[in-house]
Amino acid sequence: PSFIIKRLTEEANKPENHKYSPYGGCQEFREAVASFYQKNYQVDLNPDTEVLTLIGSKEGIAHLIHAVINPGDGVLLPDPGYPVYQSAVHLAHGHSVPFPLNETKGYVPDFEKIPVHDLERAKLMLLNYPNNPTGATVELDTFIEAVEFAKNNQLCIAHDAAYDLVTFRGYESPSLLQVPGAKEIGVEFGSLSKSFNMTGWRIGYVVGNKELIRSLTIVKSNTDTSQFLAIQKAGATALTSDFTSVNQNNEIYQKRMEFVLSALQELGMEAERTKGTFFLWAKVPAGYTSQGFAEFVLEKAGVILTPGTAFGQRGEGYIRISLSVPTTRLNEAVDRMKNMKRGGATS
Ligand SMILES: *Cc1c(COP(=O)(O)O)cnc(C)c1O
């Protein structure tokens, strides 16, 4: 959005921004995150101890795992889930413990079904709503249950809220920190990448538990020195804006979603209409595996679909469609897939 670029260029022109940022991020950005939490979720945060600037939430998630676990410790991960969780656990010499997200349960964890021996070795649980790749969303009661479960089993929770503002059809996503006592065991990751179209800028944050944030700050202060001050200041402008640009984008995603949903129907494929994220999680046609179907469509139509198995074993039987390109481009992809179905030639 142009108002964010405007602030970036203004700040980039000021010599005082061409120095190292404080390790934890600049004051203006951390205060903007705290005011965003107050306005959006009615959650109070101390900007000095409960907010930390990240070079994108991916960086923070990977480093938090390093900060929290010792070699051999378990980390509970959603399956299907964002692949970085598993790689970060691997890089920290931890042990990935997948828990299933089932369609029948609305892709919400069935906490009671997580085996005791998995819980005994686990230190941390990752959650992500609105969910990548399934598009699933939750109400606050899921987080209430998660916090209680974590406290009963001596776990920390890291909630990845990368799509917190990418929501439609009247849905507003809750924050983990709205649960009373969540700060005792949990942190929440936020990102400006998706909601403000700032993917390449590398700016995000983590909020919540002080001790977890302090540990992450120690790891980070030995690996980076936070983000360019001009980017943090432009990020503060984004977070304290009136979200007109966010709402405009959400309308666009919603239109694209309706377009692709009706095209999928014509193709004889099923997908659920979601209330968050810009992904559609569609079932592959009978007789195909996820990878087999993705390869078939790539070869016959030159269209890339992400096989569900890229997100874990439980992704088998699904493909993920991203709505991050304009409708004209989606139309082209759909036309080619329809052509492929008719057995027509592809170029
Ligand atoms: C895109 C994405 C991220 C990473 O976002 P950045 O802030 O750009 O690093 C994290 N989690 C999920 C689920 C994502 O889809």
Coordinates of C-alpha atoms and ligand atoms in Angstrom, one line a residue:
P1 CA 0.0 0.0 0.0
S2 CA 1.3 3.4 -1.0
F3 CA 1.0 5.0 2.5
I4 CA 3.4 2.4 3.8
I5 CA 5.9 2.9 0.9
K6 CA 5.6 6.7 1.6
R7 CA 6.7 6.3 5.2
L8 CA 9.5 3.9 4.1
T9 CA 11.0 6.4 1.6
E10 CA 10.7 9.3 4.1
E11 CA 12.5 7.2 6.8
A12 CA 15.1 5.8 4.3
N13 CA 16.1 9.4 3.6
K14 CA 16.9 10.2 7.2
P15 CA 20.6 9.6 8.2
E16 CA 19.6 8.8 11.8
N17 CA 17.9 5.6 10.5
H18 CA 21.1 4.3 9.0
K19 CA 22.5 2.7 12.1
Y20 CA 21.8 -0.5 14.1
S21 CA 18.4 -1.0 15.5
P22 CA 18.2 -1.9 19.2
Y23 CA 18.3 -5.8 19.5
G24 CA 14.6 -6.0 20.5
G25 CA 13.5 -3.7 17.7
C26 CA 12.7 0.1 17.7
Q27 CA 10.4 1.6 20.3
E28 CA 7.9 2.9 17.7
F29 CA 7.4 -0.5 16.2
R30 CA 7.0 -2.3 19.5
E31 CA 4.5 0.3 20.7
A32 CA 2.6 0.0 17.4
V33 CA 2.3 -3.8 18.0
A34 CA 1.1 -3.2 21.5
S35 CA -1.5 -0.6 20.4
F36 CA -2.7 -3.0 17.6
Y37 CA -3.2 -5.7 20.3
Q38 CA -5.1 -3.3 22.5
K39 CA -7.3 -2.0 19.6
N40 CA -8.0 -5.4 17.9
Y41 CA -8.0 -7.8 20.8
Q42 CA -8.3 -5.7 23.9
V43 CA -5.1 -7.3 25.1
D44 CA -2.5 -5.3 27.1
L45 CA 1.1 -5.8 26.3
N46 CA 4.2 -4.2 27.7
P47 CA 6.1 -3.0 24.6
D48 CA 9.5 -3.3 26.4
T49 CA 9.2 -6.9 27.6
E50 CA 6.2 -8.6 25.8
V51 CA 6.9 -7.5 22.2
L52 CA 9.8 -8.3 20.0
T53 CA 10.5 -7.2 16.4
L54 CA 11.3 -10.1 14.0
I55 CA 12.8 -10.2 10.6
G56 CA 9.6 -11.9 9.5
S57 CA 7.7 -14.4 11.6
K58 CA 9.5 -17.4 9.9
E59 CA 12.8 -16.2 11.4
G60 CA 11.2 -15.9 14.8
I61 CA 9.5 -19.3 14.8
A62 CA 12.7 -21.0 13.8
H63 CA 14.8 -19.2 16.4
L64 CA 12.2 -19.7 19.1
I65 CA 12.5 -23.4 18.7
H66 CA 16.3 -23.1 19.1
A67 CA 15.7 -20.9 22.2
V68 CA 13.3 -23.3 23.9
I69 CA 14.4 -26.8 23.3
N70 CA 17.4 -28.9 24.1
P71 CA 18.6 -31.7 21.7
G72 CA 16.1 -34.6 21.8
D73 CA 13.2 -32.6 23.2
G74 CA 9.9 -33.0 21.5
V75 CA 7.8 -30.4 19.7
L76 CA 4.2 -31.0 18.9
L77 CA 3.4 -29.9 15.3
P78 CA 0.2 -29.8 13.3
D79 CA 0.0 -32.3 10.4
P80 CA -0.7 -30.9 7.9
G81 CA 1.2 -27.8 8.8
Y82 CA 3.6 -25.0 7.6
P83 CA 6.8 -27.0 6.7
V84 CA 9.2 -24.6 8.5
Y85 CA 8.1 -25.9 11.9
Q86 CA 9.5 -29.3 11.1
S87 CA 12.7 -28.1 9.5
A88 CA 13.4 -25.8 12.5
V89 CA 12.9 -28.6 14.9
H90 CA 15.3 -30.7 12.9
L91 CA 17.9 -28.0 12.8
A92 CA 17.7 -27.6 16.6
H93 CA 18.2 -31.4 16.9
G94 CA 14.7 -31.7 18.4
H95 CA 12.2 -34.4 17.8
S96 CA 9.0 -33.6 15.7
V97 CA 5.9 -35.0 17.2
P98 CA 3.1 -34.6 14.6
F99 CA -0.6 -34.4 15.8
P100 CA -3.3 -34.8 13.2
L101 CA -5.7 -32.0 12.0
N102 CA -8.7 -33.9 10.6
E103 CA -11.3 -32.6 8.2
T104 CA -14.0 -34.2 10.3
K105 CA -12.9 -32.1 13.3
G106 CA -12.7 -28.9 11.3
Y107 CA -8.8 -29.2 11.3
V108 CA -8.8 -28.4 15.0
P109 CA -6.5 -30.5 17.2
D110 CA -8.1 -33.3 19.2
F111 CA -6.1 -32.6 22.3
E112 CA -7.4 -35.6 24.3
K113 CA -6.2 -38.0 21.6
I114 CA -2.5 -36.9 21.7
P115 CA -0.7 -39.9 23.2
V116 CA 0.7 -39.6 26.7
H117 CA 4.2 -40.8 25.6
D118 CA 4.3 -38.0 23.0
L119 CA 3.3 -35.4 25.7
E120 CA 6.0 -36.6 28.1
R121 CA 8.8 -35.7 25.8
A122 CA 7.3 -32.5 24.4
K123 CA 8.2 -29.0 25.5
L124 CA 6.4 -26.9 23.0
M125 CA 3.3 -27.0 20.8
L126 CA 2.8 -25.1 17.6
L127 CA -0.6 -23.9 16.4
N128 CA -1.6 -21.9 13.4
Y129 CA -5.0 -20.2 12.7
P130 CA -6.3 -19.0 10.3
N131 CA -4.5 -22.2 9.0
N132 CA -2.0 -22.7 6.3
P133 CA -2.6 -25.0 4.3
T134 CA -6.2 -25.9 5.1
G135 CA -7.8 -22.4 5.5
A136 CA -9.4 -23.5 8.7
T137 CA -10.4 -20.9 11.3
V138 CA -11.2 -21.2 15.0
E139 CA -13.2 -19.4 17.7
L140 CA -11.7 -18.5 21.1
D141 CA -12.9 -21.7 22.7
T142 CA -10.2 -23.6 20.8
F143 CA -7.5 -21.4 22.3
I144 CA -9.1 -21.7 25.8
E145 CA -8.9 -25.5 25.4
A146 CA -5.3 -25.3 24.1
V147 CA -4.1 -23.1 27.1
E148 CA -5.7 -25.5 29.6
F149 CA -4.2 -28.5 27.8
A150 CA -0.7 -26.8 27.7
K151 CA -0.9 -26.0 31.4
N152 CA -1.9 -29.5 32.4
N153 CA 0.9 -31.0 30.4
Q154 CA 3.7 -28.5 31.1
L155 CA 3.9 -27.3 27.5
C156 CA 4.6 -23.9 26.0
I157 CA 2.4 -22.8 23.1
A158 CA 3.6 -20.8 20.1
H159 CA 0.7 -19.6 18.0
D160 CA 1.5 -18.6 14.4
A161 CA -1.0 -15.9 13.4
A162 CA 0.4 -15.0 10.0
Y163 CA -3.1 -14.7 8.6
D164 CA -4.7 -12.9 11.5
L165 CA -6.2 -10.2 9.3
V166 CA -6.8 -12.2 6.2
T167 CA -10.4 -13.0 7.0
F168 CA -13.7 -12.7 5.3
R169 CA -17.5 -13.1 5.5
G170 CA -17.7 -11.3 8.8
Y171 CA -15.2 -13.6 10.6
E172 CA -12.6 -12.0 12.9
S173 CA -9.9 -14.3 14.1
P174 CA -9.2 -14.4 17.9
S175 CA -5.8 -14.0 19.5
L176 CA -4.4 -16.7 21.8
L177 CA -3.6 -14.0 24.2
Q178 CA -7.3 -13.2 24.7
V179 CA -7.4 -16.4 26.8
P180 CA -6.9 -15.4 30.5
G181 CA -3.5 -16.8 31.6
A182 CA -2.3 -17.4 28.1
K183 CA 0.8 -15.2 28.7
E184 CA 2.0 -17.6 31.4
I185 CA 2.8 -20.3 28.8
G186 CA 2.3 -18.8 25.3
V187 CA 3.5 -16.5 22.6
E188 CA 1.9 -15.4 19.4
F189 CA 3.7 -14.6 16.1
G190 CA 2.4 -11.9 13.8
S191 CA 3.5 -10.9 10.3
L192 CA 3.0 -7.9 8.1
S193 CA 3.8 -10.1 5.1
K194 CA 0.3 -11.3 4.2
S195 CA -2.0 -8.6 5.7
F196 CA -0.1 -5.6 4.3
N197 CA 1.5 -7.2 1.2
M198 CA 5.0 -6.7 2.7
T199 CA 6.3 -10.3 2.2
G200 CA 9.7 -9.3 0.9
W201 CA 10.2 -6.6 3.5
R202 CA 10.8 -9.1 6.3
I203 CA 9.0 -7.6 9.2
G204 CA 7.0 -9.4 11.9
Y205 CA 6.8 -9.7 15.7
V206 CA 6.2 -12.0 18.6
V207 CA 4.2 -11.1 21.6
G208 CA 3.3 -12.7 25.0
N209 CA 5.3 -14.6 27.6
K210 CA 8.3 -12.5 28.9
E211 CA 10.6 -15.4 29.6
L212 CA 10.1 -17.0 26.1
I213 CA 10.6 -13.6 24.5
R214 CA 13.8 -12.9 26.5
S215 CA 15.2 -16.3 25.5
L216 CA 14.4 -15.6 21.9
T217 CA 16.0 -12.1 22.2
I218 CA 19.2 -13.7 23.4
V219 CA 19.4 -16.1 20.5
K220 CA 18.6 -13.4 18.1
S221 CA 21.1 -10.9 19.5
N222 CA 23.8 -13.4 18.6
T223 CA 22.5 -14.0 15.1
D224 CA 21.1 -10.7 13.9
T225 CA 20.6 -7.1 15.0
S226 CA 16.9 -6.7 14.2
Q227 CA 15.5 -5.0 11.1
F228 CA 16.4 -1.8 9.2
L229 CA 14.8 1.1 11.2
A230 CA 13.0 2.5 8.2
I231 CA 11.2 -0.8 7.6
Q232 CA 10.2 -1.0 11.3
K233 CA 8.9 2.5 11.2
A234 CA 6.9 1.8 8.0
G235 CA 5.6 -1.3 9.7
A236 CA 4.4 0.8 12.6
T237 CA 2.5 3.0 10.2
A238 CA 0.9 -0.1 8.7
L239 CA -0.2 -1.5 12.1
T240 CA -1.6 1.8 13.3
S241 CA -3.5 2.4 10.1
D242 CA -7.3 2.1 9.7
F243 CA -7.0 -1.2 7.8
T244 CA -8.7 0.1 4.6
S245 CA -6.0 -1.6 2.6
V246 CA -6.4 -4.8 4.5
N247 CA -10.2 -4.8 3.9
Q248 CA -9.7 -4.1 0.2
N249 CA -7.3 -7.0 -0.2
N250 CA -9.7 -9.3 1.6
E251 CA -12.4 -8.4 -0.8
I252 CA -10.1 -9.3 -3.7
Y253 CA -9.2 -12.6 -2.1
Q254 CA -12.8 -13.4 -1.5
K255 CA -13.7 -12.7 -5.2
R256 CA -10.9 -14.9 -6.3
M257 CA -12.0 -17.6 -4.0
E258 CA -15.5 -17.6 -5.3
F259 CA -14.2 -17.7 -8.9
V260 CA -11.9 -20.7 -8.2
L261 CA -14.6 -22.5 -6.1
S262 CA -17.0 -22.5 -9.0
A263 CA -14.3 -23.5 -11.5
L264 CA -13.4 -26.4 -9.2
Q265 CA -17.0 -27.5 -9.2
E266 CA -17.0 -27.6 -13.0
L267 CA -13.8 -29.7 -12.8
G268 CA -15.6 -32.1 -10.5
M269 CA -13.3 -31.2 -7.6
E270 CA -14.4 -30.4 -4.0
A271 CA -13.0 -27.6 -1.7
E272 CA -14.4 -25.8 1.2
R273 CA -15.2 -22.1 1.2
T274 CA -13.0 -20.7 4.0
K275 CA -13.2 -17.7 6.3
G276 CA -9.5 -17.0 6.4
T277 CA -6.2 -17.2 4.4
F278 CA -5.9 -17.0 0.7
F279 CA -5.7 -20.8 0.2
L280 CA -8.1 -23.4 -1.0
W281 CA -7.6 -26.9 0.3
A282 CA -9.1 -29.2 -2.4
K283 CA -9.6 -32.9 -2.6
V284 CA -7.7 -34.6 -5.4
P285 CA -9.9 -36.5 -7.9
A286 CA -10.4 -40.2 -7.2
G287 CA -7.6 -42.5 -8.4
Y288 CA -4.8 -39.9 -7.8
T289 CA -2.4 -39.3 -4.9
S290 CA -1.6 -35.7 -4.0
Q291 CA 1.8 -35.8 -5.7
G292 CA 0.5 -37.8 -8.7
F293 CA -2.3 -35.2 -9.3
A294 CA 0.1 -32.2 -8.8
E295 CA 2.5 -33.7 -11.3
F296 CA -0.3 -34.5 -13.8
V297 CA -1.6 -31.0 -13.7
L298 CA 1.9 -29.5 -14.0
E299 CA 2.8 -31.7 -17.0
K300 CA -0.6 -31.4 -18.8
A301 CA -1.6 -27.9 -18.0
G302 CA 1.6 -26.1 -16.8
V303 CA -0.2 -25.2 -13.6
I304 CA 1.4 -25.5 -10.2
L305 CA -0.7 -26.9 -7.4
T306 CA 1.0 -27.7 -4.1
P307 CA 0.5 -31.4 -3.1
G308 CA -1.0 -31.7 0.3
T309 CA 1.8 -34.1 1.3
A310 CA 4.3 -31.1 1.2
F311 CA 2.6 -30.2 4.5
G312 CA 2.8 -33.6 6.2
Q313 CA 1.5 -37.1 5.8
R314 CA -2.1 -36.1 6.6
G315 CA -2.1 -33.8 3.6
E316 CA -2.5 -36.9 1.4
G317 CA -5.6 -36.7 -0.8
Y318 CA -5.5 -32.9 -1.0
I319 CA -3.8 -30.1 -3.0
R320 CA -3.4 -26.5 -1.9
I321 CA -4.4 -23.7 -4.3
S322 CA -3.0 -20.2 -3.7
L323 CA -5.1 -17.2 -4.6
S324 CA -2.2 -14.8 -4.5
V325 CA -2.3 -14.0 -8.2
P326 CA -4.9 -11.9 -10.1
T327 CA -8.2 -13.4 -11.4
T328 CA -7.0 -13.1 -15.0
R329 CA -4.1 -15.4 -14.1
L330 CA -6.3 -17.8 -12.1
N331 CA -8.7 -17.8 -15.1
E332 CA -5.8 -18.9 -17.4
A333 CA -4.9 -21.7 -15.0
V334 CA -8.6 -22.8 -14.8
D335 CA -8.9 -22.8 -18.6
R336 CA -5.9 -24.9 -19.0
M337 CA -7.1 -27.4 -16.4
K338 CA -10.5 -27.6 -18.1
N339 CA -8.7 -28.2 -21.4
M340 CA -6.6 -30.9 -19.8
K341 CA -9.7 -32.6 -18.6
R342 CA -11.1 -32.7 -22.1
G343 CA -7.8 -34.2 -23.2
G344 CA -7.0 -31.2 -25.3
A345 CA -3.5 -30.2 -26.3
T346 CA -1.5 -27.9 -24.0
S347 CA 1.2 -25.6 -25.0
Ligands
LIG1 C1 3.9 -16.9 5.3 C2 3.9 -17.7 6.6 C3 4.8 -17.4 7.6 C4 6.0 -16.5 7.4 O1 5.7 -15.2 7.3 P1 6.9 -14.1 7.3 O2 6.5 -13.1 8.4 O3 7.0 -13.5 6.0 O4 8.2 -14.8 7.7 C5 4.6 -18.0 8.8 N1 3.7 -18.9 9.0 C6 2.8 -19.2 8.1 C7 1.8 -20.2 8.4 C8 2.9 -18.6 6.8 O5 2.0 -19.0 5.8

